Short mmCIF file of N, CA, C and O in Angstrom, two decimals:
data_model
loop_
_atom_site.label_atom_id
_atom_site.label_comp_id
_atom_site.label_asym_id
_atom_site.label_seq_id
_atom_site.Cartn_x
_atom_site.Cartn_y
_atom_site.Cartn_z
N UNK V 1 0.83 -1.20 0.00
CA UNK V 1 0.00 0.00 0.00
C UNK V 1 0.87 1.26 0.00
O UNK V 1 0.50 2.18 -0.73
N UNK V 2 2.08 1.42 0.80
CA UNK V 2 2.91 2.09 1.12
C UNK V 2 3.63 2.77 -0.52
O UNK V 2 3.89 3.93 -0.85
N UNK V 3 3.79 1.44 -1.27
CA UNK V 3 4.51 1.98 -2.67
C UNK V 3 3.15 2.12 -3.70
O UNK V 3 3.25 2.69 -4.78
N UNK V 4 2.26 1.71 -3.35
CA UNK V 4 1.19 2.21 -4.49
C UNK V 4 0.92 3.93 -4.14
O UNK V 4 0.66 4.64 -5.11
N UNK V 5 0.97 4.49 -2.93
CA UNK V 5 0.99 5.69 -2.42
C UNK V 5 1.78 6.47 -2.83
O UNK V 5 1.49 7.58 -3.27
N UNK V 6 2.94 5.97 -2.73
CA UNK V 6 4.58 7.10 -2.82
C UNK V 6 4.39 7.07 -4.40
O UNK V 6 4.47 8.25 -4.74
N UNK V 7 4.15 6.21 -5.60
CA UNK V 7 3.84 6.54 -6.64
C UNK V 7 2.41 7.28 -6.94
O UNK V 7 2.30 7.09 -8.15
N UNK V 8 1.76 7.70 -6.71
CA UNK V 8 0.35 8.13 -6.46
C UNK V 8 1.25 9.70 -6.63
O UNK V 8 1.52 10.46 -7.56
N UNK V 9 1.50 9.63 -5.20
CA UNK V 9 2.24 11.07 -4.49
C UNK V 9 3.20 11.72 -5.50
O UNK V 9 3.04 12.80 -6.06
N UNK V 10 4.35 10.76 -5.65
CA UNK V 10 4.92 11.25 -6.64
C UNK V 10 5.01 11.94 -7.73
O UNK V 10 5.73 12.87 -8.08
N UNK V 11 4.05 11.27 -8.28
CA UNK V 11 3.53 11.63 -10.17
C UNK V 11 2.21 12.72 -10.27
O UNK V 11 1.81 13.38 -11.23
N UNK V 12 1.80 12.65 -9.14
CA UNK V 12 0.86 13.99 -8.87
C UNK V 12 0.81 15.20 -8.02
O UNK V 12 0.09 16.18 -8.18
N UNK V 13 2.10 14.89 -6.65
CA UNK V 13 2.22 16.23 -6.26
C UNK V 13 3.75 16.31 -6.23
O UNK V 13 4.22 17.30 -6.80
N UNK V 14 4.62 15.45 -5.67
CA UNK V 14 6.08 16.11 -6.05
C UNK V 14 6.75 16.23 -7.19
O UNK V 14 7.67 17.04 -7.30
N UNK V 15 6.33 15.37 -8.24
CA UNK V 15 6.70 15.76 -9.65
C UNK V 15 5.67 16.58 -10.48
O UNK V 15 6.04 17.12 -11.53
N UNK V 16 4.48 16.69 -10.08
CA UNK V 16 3.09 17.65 -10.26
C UNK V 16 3.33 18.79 -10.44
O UNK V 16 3.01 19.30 -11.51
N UNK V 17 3.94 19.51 -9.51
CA UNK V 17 4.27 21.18 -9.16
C UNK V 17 5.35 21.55 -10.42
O UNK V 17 5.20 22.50 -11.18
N UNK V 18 6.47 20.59 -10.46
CA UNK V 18 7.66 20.76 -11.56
C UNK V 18 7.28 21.01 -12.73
O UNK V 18 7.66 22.01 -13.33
N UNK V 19 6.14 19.73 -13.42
CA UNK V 19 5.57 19.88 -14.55
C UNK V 19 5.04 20.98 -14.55
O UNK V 19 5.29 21.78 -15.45
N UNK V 20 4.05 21.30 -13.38
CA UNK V 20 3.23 22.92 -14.01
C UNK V 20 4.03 23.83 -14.11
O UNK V 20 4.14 24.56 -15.10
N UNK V 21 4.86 23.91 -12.81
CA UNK V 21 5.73 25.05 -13.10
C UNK V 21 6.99 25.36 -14.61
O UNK V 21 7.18 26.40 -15.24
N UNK V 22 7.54 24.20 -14.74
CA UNK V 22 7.99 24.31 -15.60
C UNK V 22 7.34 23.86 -17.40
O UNK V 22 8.02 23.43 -18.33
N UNK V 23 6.07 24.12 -17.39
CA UNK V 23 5.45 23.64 -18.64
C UNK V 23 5.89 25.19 -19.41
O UNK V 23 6.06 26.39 -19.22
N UNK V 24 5.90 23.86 -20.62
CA UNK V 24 6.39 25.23 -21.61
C UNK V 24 5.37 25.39 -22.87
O UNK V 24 5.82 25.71 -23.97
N UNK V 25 3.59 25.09 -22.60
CA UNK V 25 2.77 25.46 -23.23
C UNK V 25 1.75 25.76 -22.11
O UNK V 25 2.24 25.72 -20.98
N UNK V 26 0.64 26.00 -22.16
CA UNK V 26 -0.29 26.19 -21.81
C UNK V 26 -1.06 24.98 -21.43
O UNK V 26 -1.53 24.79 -20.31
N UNK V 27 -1.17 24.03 -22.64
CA UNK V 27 -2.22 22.63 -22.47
C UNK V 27 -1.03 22.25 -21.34
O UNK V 27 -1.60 22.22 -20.25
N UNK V 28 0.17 22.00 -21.20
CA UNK V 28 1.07 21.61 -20.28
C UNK V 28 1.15 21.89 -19.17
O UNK V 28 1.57 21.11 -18.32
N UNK V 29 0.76 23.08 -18.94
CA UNK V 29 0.53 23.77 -17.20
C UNK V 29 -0.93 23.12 -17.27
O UNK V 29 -1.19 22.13 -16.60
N UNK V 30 -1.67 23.60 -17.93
CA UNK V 30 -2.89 22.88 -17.17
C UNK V 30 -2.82 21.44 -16.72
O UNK V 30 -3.43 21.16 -15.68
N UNK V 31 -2.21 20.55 -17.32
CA UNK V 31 -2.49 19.32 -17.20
C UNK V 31 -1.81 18.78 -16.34
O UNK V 31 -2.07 17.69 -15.81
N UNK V 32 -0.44 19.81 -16.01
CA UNK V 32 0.19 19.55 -14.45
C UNK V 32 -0.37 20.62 -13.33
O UNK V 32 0.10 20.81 -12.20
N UNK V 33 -0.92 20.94 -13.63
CA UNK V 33 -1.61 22.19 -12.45
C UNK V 33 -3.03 21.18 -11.95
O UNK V 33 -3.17 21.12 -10.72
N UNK V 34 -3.80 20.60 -12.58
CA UNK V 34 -4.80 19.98 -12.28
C UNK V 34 -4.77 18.55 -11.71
O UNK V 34 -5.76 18.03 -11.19
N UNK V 35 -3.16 17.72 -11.89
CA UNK V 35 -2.86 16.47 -11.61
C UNK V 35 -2.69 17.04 -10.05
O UNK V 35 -3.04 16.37 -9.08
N UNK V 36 -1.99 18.60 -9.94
CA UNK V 36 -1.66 18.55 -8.30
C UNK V 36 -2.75 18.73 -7.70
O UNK V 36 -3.00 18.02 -6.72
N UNK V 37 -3.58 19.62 -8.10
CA UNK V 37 -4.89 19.67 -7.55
C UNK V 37 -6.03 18.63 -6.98
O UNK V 37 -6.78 18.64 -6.00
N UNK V 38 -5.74 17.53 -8.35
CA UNK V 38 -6.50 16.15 -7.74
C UNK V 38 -6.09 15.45 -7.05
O UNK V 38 -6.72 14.76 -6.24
N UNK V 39 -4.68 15.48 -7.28
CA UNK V 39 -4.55 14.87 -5.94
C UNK V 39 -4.40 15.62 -4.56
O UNK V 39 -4.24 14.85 -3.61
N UNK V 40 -4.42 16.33 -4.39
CA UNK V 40 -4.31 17.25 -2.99
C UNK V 40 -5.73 17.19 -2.62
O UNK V 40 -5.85 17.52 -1.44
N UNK V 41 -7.24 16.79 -3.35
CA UNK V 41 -8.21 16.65 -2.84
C UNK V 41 -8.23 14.88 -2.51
O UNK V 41 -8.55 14.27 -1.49
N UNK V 42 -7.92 14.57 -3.37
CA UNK V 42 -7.48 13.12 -2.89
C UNK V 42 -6.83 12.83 -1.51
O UNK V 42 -7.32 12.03 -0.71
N UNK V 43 -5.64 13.58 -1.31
CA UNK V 43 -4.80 13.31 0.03
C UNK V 43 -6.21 13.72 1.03
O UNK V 43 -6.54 13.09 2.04
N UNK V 44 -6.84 14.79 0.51
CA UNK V 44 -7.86 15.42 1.85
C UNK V 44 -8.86 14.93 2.13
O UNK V 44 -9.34 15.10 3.25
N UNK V 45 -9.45 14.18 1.21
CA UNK V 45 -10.65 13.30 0.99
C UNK V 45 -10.06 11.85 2.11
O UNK V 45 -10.69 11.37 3.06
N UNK V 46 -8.65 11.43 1.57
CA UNK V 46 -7.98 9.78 2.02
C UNK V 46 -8.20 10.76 3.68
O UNK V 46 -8.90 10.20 4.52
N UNK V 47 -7.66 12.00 4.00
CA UNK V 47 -6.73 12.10 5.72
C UNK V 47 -8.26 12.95 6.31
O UNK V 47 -8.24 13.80 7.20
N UNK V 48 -9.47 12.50 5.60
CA UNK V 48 -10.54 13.09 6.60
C UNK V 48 -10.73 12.69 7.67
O UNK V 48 -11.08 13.46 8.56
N UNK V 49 -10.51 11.13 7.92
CA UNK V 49 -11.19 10.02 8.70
C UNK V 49 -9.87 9.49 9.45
O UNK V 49 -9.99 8.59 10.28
N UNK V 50 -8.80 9.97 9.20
CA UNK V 50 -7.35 9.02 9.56
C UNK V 50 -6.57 10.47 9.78
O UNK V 50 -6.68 11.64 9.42
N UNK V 51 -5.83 9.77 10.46
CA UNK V 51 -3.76 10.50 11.00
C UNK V 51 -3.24 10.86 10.23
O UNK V 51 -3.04 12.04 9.92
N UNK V 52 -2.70 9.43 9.50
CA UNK V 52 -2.10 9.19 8.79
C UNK V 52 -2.64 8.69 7.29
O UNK V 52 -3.84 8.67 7.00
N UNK V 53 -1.26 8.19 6.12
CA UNK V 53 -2.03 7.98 5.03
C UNK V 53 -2.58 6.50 5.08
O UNK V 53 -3.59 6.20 4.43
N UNK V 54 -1.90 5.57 5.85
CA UNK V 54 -1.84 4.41 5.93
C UNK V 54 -2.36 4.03 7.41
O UNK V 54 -1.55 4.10 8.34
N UNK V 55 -3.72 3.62 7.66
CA UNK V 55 -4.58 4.20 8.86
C UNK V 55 -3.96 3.40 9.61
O UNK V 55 -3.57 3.77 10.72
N UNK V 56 -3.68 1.70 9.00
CA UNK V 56 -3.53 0.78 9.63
C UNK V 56 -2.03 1.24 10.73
O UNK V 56 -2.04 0.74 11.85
N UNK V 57 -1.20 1.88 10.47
CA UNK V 57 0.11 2.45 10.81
C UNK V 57 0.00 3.53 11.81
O UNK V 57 -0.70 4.51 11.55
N UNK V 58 0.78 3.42 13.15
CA UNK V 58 -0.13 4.35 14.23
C UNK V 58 1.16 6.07 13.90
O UNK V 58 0.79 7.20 14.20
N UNK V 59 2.16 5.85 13.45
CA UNK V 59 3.20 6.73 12.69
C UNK V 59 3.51 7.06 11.66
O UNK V 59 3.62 6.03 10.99
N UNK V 60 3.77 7.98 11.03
CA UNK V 60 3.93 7.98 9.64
C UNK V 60 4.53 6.98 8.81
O UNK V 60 4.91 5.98 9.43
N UNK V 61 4.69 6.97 7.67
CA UNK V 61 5.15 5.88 7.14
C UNK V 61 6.29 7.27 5.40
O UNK V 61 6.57 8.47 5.32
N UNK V 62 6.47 6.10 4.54
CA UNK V 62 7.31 6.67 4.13
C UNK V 62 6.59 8.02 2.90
O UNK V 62 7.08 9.00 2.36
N UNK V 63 4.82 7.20 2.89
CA UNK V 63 4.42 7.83 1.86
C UNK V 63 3.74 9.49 2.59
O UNK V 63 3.48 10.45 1.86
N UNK V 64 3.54 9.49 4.36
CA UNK V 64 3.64 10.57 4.76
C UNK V 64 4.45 11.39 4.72
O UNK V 64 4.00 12.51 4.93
N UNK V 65 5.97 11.30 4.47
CA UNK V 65 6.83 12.27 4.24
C UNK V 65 7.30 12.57 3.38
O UNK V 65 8.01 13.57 3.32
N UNK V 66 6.97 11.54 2.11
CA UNK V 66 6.91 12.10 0.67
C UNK V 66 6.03 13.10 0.55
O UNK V 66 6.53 14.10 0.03
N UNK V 67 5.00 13.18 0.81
CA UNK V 67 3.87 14.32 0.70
C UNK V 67 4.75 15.42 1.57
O UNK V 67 5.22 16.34 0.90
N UNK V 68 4.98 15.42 2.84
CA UNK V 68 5.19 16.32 3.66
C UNK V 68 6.56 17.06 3.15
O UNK V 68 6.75 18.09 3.80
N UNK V 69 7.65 16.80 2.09
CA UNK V 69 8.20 17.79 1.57
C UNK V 69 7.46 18.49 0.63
O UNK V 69 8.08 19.53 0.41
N UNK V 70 6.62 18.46 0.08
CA UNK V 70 5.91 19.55 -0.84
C UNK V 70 5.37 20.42 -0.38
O UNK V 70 5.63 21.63 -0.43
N UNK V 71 3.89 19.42 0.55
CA UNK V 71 3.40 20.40 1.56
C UNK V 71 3.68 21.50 2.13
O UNK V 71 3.20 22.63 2.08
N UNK V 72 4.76 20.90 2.83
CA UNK V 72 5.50 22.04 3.60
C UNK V 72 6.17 23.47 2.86
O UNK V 72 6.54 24.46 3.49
N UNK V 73 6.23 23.31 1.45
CA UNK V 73 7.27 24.25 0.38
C UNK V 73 5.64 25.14 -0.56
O UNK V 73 5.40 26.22 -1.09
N UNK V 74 5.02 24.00 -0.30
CA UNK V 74 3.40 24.56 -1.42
C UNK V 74 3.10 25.50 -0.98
O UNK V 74 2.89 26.16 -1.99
N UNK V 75 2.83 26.34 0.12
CA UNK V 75 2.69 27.62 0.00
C UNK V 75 3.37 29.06 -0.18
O UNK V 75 2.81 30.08 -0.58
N UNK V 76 4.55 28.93 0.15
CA UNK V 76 5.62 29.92 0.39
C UNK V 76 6.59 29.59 -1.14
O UNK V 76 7.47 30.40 -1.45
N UNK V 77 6.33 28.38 -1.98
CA UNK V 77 7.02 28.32 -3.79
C UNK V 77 5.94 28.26 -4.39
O UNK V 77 5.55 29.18 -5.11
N UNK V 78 5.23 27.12 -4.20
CA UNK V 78 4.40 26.54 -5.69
C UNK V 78 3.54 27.38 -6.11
O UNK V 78 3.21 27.62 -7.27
N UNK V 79 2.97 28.07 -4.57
CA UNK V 79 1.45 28.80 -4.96
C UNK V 79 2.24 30.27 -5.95
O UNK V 79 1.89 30.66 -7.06
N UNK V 80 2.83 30.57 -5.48
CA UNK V 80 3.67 31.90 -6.36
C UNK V 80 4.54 31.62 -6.97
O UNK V 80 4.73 32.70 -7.52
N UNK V 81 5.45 30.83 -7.45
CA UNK V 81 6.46 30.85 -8.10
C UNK V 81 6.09 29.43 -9.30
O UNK V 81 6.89 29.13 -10.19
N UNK V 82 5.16 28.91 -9.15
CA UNK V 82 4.74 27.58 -9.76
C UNK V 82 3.01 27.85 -10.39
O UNK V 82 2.49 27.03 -11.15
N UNK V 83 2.52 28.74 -10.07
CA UNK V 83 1.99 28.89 -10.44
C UNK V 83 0.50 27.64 -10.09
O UNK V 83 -0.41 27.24 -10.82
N UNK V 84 0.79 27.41 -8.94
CA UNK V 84 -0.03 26.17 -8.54
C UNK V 84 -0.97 26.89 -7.25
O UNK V 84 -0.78 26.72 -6.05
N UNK V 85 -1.81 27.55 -7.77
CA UNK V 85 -2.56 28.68 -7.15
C UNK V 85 -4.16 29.04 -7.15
O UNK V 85 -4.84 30.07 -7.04
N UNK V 86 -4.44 27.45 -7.36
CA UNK V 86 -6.14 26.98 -7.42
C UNK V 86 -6.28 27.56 -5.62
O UNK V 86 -6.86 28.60 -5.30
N UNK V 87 -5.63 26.66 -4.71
CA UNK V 87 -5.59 27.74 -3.21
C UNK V 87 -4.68 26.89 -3.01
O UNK V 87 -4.35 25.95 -3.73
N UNK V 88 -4.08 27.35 -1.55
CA UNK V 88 -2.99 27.13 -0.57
C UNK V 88 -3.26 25.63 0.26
O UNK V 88 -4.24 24.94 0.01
N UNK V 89 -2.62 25.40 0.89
CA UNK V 89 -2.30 24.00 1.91
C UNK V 89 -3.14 25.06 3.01
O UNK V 89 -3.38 24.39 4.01
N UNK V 90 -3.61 26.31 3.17
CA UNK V 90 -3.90 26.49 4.64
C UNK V 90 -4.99 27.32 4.28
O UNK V 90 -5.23 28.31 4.98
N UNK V 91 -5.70 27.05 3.27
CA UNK V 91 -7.21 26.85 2.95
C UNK V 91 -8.21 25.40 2.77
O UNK V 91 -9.32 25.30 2.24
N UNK V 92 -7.28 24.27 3.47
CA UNK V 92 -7.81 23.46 3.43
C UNK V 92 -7.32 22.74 4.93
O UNK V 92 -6.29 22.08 5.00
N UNK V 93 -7.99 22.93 5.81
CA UNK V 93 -8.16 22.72 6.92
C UNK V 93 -7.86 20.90 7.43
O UNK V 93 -7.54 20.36 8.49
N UNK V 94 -8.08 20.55 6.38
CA UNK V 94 -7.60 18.51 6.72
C UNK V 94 -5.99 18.86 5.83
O UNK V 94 -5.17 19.27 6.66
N UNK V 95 -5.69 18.83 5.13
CA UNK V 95 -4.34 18.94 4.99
C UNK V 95 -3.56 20.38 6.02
O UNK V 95 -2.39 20.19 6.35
N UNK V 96 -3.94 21.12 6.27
CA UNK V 96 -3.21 22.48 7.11
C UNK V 96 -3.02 21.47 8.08
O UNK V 96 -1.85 21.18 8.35
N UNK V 97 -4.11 20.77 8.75
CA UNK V 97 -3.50 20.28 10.26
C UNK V 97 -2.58 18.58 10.17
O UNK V 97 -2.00 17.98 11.08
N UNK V 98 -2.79 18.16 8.53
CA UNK V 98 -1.75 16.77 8.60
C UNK V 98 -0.21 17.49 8.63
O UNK V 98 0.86 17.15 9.14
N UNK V 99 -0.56 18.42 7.99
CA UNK V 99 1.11 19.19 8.00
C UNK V 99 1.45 19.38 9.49
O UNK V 99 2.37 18.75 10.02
N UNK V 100 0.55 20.44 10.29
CA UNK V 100 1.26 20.81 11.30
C UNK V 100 1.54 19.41 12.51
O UNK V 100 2.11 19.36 13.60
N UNK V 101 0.78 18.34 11.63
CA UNK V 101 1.30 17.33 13.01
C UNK V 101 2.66 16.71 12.42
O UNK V 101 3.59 16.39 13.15
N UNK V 102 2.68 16.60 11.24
CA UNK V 102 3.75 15.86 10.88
C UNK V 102 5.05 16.74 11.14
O UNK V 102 6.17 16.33 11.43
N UNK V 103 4.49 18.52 10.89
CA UNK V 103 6.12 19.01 11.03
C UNK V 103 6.46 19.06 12.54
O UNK V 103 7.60 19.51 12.72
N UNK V 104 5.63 18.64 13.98
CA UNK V 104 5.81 18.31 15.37
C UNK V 104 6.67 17.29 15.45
O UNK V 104 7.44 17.35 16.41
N UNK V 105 6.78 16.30 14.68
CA UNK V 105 7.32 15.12 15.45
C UNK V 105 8.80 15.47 15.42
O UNK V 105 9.28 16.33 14.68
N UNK V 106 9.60 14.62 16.41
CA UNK V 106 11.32 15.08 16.32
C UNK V 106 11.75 14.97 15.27
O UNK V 106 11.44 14.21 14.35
N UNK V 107 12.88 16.14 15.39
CA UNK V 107 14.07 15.96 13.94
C UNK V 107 13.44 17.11 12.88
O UNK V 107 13.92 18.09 12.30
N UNK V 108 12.33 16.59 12.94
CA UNK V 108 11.76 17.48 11.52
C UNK V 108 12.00 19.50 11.28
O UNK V 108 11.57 20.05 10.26
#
């Protein structure tokens, strides 16, 4: 479940933002501007009911901190500099608070 996720994650929000930002047509930003979008309702839709992405798991796992480097960068780059500006990580109230628990735990 863990690697069907981190590819999920991958190809729609950490390589998502790159494509839009760096598309060099129009049909090209849209089509990476809207992959991040679906999935960021996806992540919010999966973390309504759960912690984590992987419920069964009482700690993050690896596909929570794949998400949680973007997250954490999506408002202060992507939304302005990427052009990934449908809204922010802290207009959406189930992802604003998976972030702020994940950036609590040690180390981070």
């Amino acid at each position: 479940e863990i690697d069907e996720l981190n590819e999920r994650i991958y190809a729609g929000l950490n390589n998502g933002v790159y494509r839009a930002g760096f598309a060099t047509s129009q049909a090209a930003y849209e089509e990476g501007v809207t992959e991040v979008f679906e999935t960021l309702s996806w992540l919010s839709q999966r973390l309504r009911d759960q912690r984590y992405l992987v419920a069964e798991h009482p700690e993050p796992t690896e596909a929570d901190w794949r998400t949680f480097v973007t997250l954490v960068r999506f408002d202060a780059a992507y939304v302005g500099h990427f052009k990934c500006n449908i809204h922010r990580i802290a207009d959406d109230a189930v992802l604003e608070g998976y972030l702020r628990d994940l950036y609590q735990h040690p180390g981070i």
